[in-house]
Coordinates of C-alpha atoms and ligand atoms in Angstrom, one line a residue:
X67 CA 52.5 -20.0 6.8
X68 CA 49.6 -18.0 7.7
X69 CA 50.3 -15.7 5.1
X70 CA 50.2 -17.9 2.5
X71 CA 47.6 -19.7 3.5
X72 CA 45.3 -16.4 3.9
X73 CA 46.9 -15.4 0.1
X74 CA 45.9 -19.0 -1.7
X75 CA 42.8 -19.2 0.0
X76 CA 40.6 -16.1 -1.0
X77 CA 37.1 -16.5 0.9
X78 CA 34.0 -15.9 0.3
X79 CA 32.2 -14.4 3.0
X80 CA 28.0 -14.6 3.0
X81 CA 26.1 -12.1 4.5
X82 CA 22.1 -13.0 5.0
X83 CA 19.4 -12.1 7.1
X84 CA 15.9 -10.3 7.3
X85 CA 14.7 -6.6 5.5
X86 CA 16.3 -4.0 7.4
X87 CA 18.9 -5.6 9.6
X88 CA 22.1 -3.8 7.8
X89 CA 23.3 -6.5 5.4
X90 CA 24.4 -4.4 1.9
X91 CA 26.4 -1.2 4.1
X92 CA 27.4 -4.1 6.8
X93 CA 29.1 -6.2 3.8
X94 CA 30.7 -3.1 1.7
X95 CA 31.8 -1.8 4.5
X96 CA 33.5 -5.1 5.2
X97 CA 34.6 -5.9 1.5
X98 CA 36.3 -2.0 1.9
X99 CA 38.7 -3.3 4.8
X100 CA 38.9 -6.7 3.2
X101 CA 40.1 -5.5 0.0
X102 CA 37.0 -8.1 -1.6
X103 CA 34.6 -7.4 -3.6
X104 CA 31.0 -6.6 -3.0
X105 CA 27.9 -8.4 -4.6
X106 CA 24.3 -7.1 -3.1
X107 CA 22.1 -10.1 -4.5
X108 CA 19.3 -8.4 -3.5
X109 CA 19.8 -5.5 -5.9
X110 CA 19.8 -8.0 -9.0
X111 CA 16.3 -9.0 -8.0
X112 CA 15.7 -5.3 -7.5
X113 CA 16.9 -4.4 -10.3
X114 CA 14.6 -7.7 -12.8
X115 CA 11.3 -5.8 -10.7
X116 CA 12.2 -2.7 -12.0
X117 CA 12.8 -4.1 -15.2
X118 CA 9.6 -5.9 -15.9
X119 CA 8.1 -2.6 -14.0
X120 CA 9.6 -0.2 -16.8
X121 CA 9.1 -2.5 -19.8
X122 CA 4.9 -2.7 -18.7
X123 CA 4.4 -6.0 -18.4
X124 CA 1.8 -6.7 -15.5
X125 CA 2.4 -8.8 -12.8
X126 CA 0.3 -11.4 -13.3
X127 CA 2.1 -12.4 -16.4
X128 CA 5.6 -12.6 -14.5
X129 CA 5.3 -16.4 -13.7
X130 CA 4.8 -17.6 -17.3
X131 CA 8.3 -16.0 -18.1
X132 CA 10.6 -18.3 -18.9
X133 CA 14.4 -18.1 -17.5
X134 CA 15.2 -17.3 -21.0
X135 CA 13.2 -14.7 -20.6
X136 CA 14.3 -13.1 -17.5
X137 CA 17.8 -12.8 -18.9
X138 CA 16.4 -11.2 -22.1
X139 CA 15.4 -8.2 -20.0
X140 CA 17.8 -5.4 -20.4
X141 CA 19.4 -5.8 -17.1
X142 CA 23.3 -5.8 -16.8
X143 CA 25.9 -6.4 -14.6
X144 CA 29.3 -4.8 -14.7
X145 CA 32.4 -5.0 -12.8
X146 CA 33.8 -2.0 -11.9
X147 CA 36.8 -2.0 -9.5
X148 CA 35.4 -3.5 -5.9
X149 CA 31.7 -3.2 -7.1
X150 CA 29.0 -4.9 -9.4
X151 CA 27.7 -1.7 -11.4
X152 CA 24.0 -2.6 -12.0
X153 CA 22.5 -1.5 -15.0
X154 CA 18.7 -1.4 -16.1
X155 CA 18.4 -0.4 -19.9
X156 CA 22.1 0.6 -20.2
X157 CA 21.7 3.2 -16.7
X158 CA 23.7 2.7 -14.0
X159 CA 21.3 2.1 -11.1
X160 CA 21.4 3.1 -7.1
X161 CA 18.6 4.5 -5.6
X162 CA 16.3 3.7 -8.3
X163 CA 16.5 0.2 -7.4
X164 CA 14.6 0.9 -3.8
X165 CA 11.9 3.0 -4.5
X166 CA 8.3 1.8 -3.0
X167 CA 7.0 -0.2 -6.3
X168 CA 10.5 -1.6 -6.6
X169 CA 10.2 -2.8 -3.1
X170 CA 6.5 -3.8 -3.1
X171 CA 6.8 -6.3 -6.2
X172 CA 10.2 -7.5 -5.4
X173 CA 10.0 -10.5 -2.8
X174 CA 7.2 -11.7 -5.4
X175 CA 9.8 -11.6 -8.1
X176 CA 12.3 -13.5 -5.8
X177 CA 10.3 -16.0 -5.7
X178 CA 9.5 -17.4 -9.0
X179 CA 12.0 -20.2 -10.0
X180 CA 13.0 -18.2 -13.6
X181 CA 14.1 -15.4 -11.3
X182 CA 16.4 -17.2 -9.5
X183 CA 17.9 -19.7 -11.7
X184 CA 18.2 -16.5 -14.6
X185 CA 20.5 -15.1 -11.5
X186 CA 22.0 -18.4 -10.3
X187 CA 25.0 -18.7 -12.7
X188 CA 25.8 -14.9 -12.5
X189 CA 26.3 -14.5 -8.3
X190 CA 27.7 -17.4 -8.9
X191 CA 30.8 -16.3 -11.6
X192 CA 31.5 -13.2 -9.0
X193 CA 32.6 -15.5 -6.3
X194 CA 34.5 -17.9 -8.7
X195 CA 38.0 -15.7 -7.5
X196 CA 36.8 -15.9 -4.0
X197 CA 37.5 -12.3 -2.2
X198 CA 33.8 -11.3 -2.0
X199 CA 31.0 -10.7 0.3
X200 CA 28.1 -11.2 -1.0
X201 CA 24.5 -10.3 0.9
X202 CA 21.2 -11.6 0.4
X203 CA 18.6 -14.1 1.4
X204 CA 20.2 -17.3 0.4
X205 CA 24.1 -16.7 -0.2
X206 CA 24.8 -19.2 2.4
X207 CA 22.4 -21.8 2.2
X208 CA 22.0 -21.5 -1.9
X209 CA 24.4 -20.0 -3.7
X210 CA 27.8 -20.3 -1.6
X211 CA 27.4 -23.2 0.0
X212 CA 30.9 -24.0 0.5
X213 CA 31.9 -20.4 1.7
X214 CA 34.5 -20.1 4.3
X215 CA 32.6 -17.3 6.1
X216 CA 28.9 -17.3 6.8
X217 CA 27.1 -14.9 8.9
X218 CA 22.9 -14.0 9.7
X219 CA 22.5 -10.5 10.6
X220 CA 19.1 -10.1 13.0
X221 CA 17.7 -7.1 14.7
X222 CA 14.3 -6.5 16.6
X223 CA 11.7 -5.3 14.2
X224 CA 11.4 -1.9 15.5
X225 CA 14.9 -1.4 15.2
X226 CA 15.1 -2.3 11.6
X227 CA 12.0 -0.5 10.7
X228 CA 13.6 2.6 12.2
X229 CA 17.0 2.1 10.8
X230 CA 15.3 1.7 6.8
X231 CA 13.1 5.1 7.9
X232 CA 16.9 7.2 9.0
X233 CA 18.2 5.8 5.8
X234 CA 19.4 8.6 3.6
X235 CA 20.0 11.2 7.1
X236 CA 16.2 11.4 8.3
X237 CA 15.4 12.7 11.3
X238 CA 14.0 10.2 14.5
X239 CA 10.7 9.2 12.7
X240 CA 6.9 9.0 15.0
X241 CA 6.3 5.9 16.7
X242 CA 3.6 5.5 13.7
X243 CA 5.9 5.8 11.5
X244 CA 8.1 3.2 12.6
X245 CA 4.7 1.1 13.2
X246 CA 3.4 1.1 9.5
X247 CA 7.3 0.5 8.3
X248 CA 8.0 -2.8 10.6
X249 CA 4.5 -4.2 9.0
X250 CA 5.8 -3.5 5.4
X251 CA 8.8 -5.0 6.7
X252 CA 7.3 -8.3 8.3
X253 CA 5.2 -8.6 5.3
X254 CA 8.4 -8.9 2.8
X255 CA 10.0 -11.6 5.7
X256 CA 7.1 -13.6 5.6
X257 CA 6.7 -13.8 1.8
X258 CA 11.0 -14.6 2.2
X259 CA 10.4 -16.7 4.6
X260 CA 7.2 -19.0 3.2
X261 CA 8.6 -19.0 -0.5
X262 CA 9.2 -22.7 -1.6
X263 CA 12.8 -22.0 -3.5
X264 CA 15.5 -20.8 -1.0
X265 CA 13.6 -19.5 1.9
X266 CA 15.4 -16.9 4.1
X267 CA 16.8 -19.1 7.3
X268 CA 19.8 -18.9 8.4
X269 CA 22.7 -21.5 7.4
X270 CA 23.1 -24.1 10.1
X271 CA 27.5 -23.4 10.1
X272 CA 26.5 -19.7 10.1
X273 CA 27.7 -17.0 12.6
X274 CA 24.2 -15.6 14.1
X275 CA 24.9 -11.8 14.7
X276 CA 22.3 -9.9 16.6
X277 CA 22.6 -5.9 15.6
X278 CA 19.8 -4.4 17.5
X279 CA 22.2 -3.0 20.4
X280 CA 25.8 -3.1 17.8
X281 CA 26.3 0.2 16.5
X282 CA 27.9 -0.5 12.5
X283 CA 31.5 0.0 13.6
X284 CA 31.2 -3.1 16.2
X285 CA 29.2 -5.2 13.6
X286 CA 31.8 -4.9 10.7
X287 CA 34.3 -5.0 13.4
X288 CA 32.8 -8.6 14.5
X289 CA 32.4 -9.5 11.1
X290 CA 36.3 -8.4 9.7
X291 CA 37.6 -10.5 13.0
X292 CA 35.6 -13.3 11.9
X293 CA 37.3 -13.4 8.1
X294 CA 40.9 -12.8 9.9
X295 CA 40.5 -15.9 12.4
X296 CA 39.3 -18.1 9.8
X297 CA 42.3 -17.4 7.4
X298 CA 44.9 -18.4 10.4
X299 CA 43.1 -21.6 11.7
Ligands
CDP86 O1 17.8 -4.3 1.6 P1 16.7 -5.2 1.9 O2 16.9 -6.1 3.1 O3 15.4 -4.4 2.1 O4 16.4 -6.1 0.7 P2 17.3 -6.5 -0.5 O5 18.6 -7.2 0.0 O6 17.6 -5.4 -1.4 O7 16.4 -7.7 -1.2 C1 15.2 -7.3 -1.8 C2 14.4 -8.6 -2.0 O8 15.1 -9.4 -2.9 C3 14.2 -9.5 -0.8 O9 13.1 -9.1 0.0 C4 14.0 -10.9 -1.4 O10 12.7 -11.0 -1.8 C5 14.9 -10.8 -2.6 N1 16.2 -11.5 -2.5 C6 16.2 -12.8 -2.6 O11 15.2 -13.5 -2.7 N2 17.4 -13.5 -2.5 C7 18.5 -12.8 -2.3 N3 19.7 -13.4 -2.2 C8 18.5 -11.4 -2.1 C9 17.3 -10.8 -2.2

């Protein structure tokens, strides 16, 4: 019975939360066990920045652009076995997408209503077969309502300023280091946060993880646990 019922039912799982507190290797990490497919939303918006960024046109002009517009950019999204492939200008994207200009222009992007209606229908399609986790700002309030599985990742600020400065194998940064980072930080969860269209705040029927003492293993452990007792309710 439960078997079945786990097989016909195929959830969705939302991942959102703050900069910095673990969502994108916290949910492909957990789409890996799952067997679902992984969507990082936030690497669409990333990857219309670096778009408009490469193609010159200045950011004052990126509110008058239509959604029409925003889809006319060359950006692309391919499915490629458990992940969306990203592509900007027919390149495959990774790192590209989170370089300093990327990530000091994108929460302004993310918050212009052709920017999120041009990727509305697309995260959209990618959860139409269910089996995905998808992370973000808004993939449980917005875009998956109706998900079976909705968590918010938090962690103190420190933490997550010194997590996103050890990204890539760095070494224990300075305490000023980790100072300048968590105001960068704040600064991208306020603009979230204050934006009219689909603020960050977490789902009211979401799961509220806390990750600042979890190592990752115990956070996609809680998570996984949380997808398994949902299919056999
Ligand atoms: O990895 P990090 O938490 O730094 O950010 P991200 O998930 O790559 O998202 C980058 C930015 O895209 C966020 O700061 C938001 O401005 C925007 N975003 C959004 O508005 N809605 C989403 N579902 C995902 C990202």
């Amino acid at each position: 019975m439960s078997e079945l019922k786990q097989e016909t039912r195929r959830p969705v799982v939302t991942l959102d939360g703050p900069a910095g507190s673990g969502k994108s290797t916290t949910a492909k990490e957990v789409a890996r066990r799952l067997g679902f497919r992984h969507l990082d939303s936030g690497g669409l918006y990333r990857a219309l920045t670096l778009a408009l960024l490469e193609e010159g046109v200045p950011r004052e002009e990126w509110p008058d652009l239509t959604e029409d517009g925003m889809r006319a950019l060359p950006v692309h999204v391919a499915s490629e076995g458990s992940e969306f492939v990203i592509e900007v200008g027919g390149r495959p994207m990774k790192s590209e997408l989170r370089t300093p200009e990327v990530t000091a222009n994108v929460a302004f992007l993310a918050s212009l209503p052709a920017s999120r209606a041009c990727l509305l229908g697309l995260q959209r399609a990618a959860g139409e077969q269910g089996s995905l986790v998808a992370d973000g700002r808004d993939m449980g309030s917005v875009v998956f309502p109706g998900a079976e599985v909705k968590v918010y990742l938090v962690a103190d600020l420190t933490e997550r300023a010194r997590r996103r400065l050890k990204e890539g194998g760095g070494s224990d940064p300075a305490d000023d280091e980790v100072e300048r980072e968590a105001g960068v930080i704040a600064e991208r969860d306020r603009q979230d946060s204050e934006r009219e269209l689909s603020p960050l705040r977490k789902p009211e029927d979401a799961h509220l993880i806390d990750t600042t003492r979890l190592d990752f293993v115990e956070q996609v452990k809680a998570i996984v646990a949380l997808v398994e007792a949902q299919g056999t309710e």
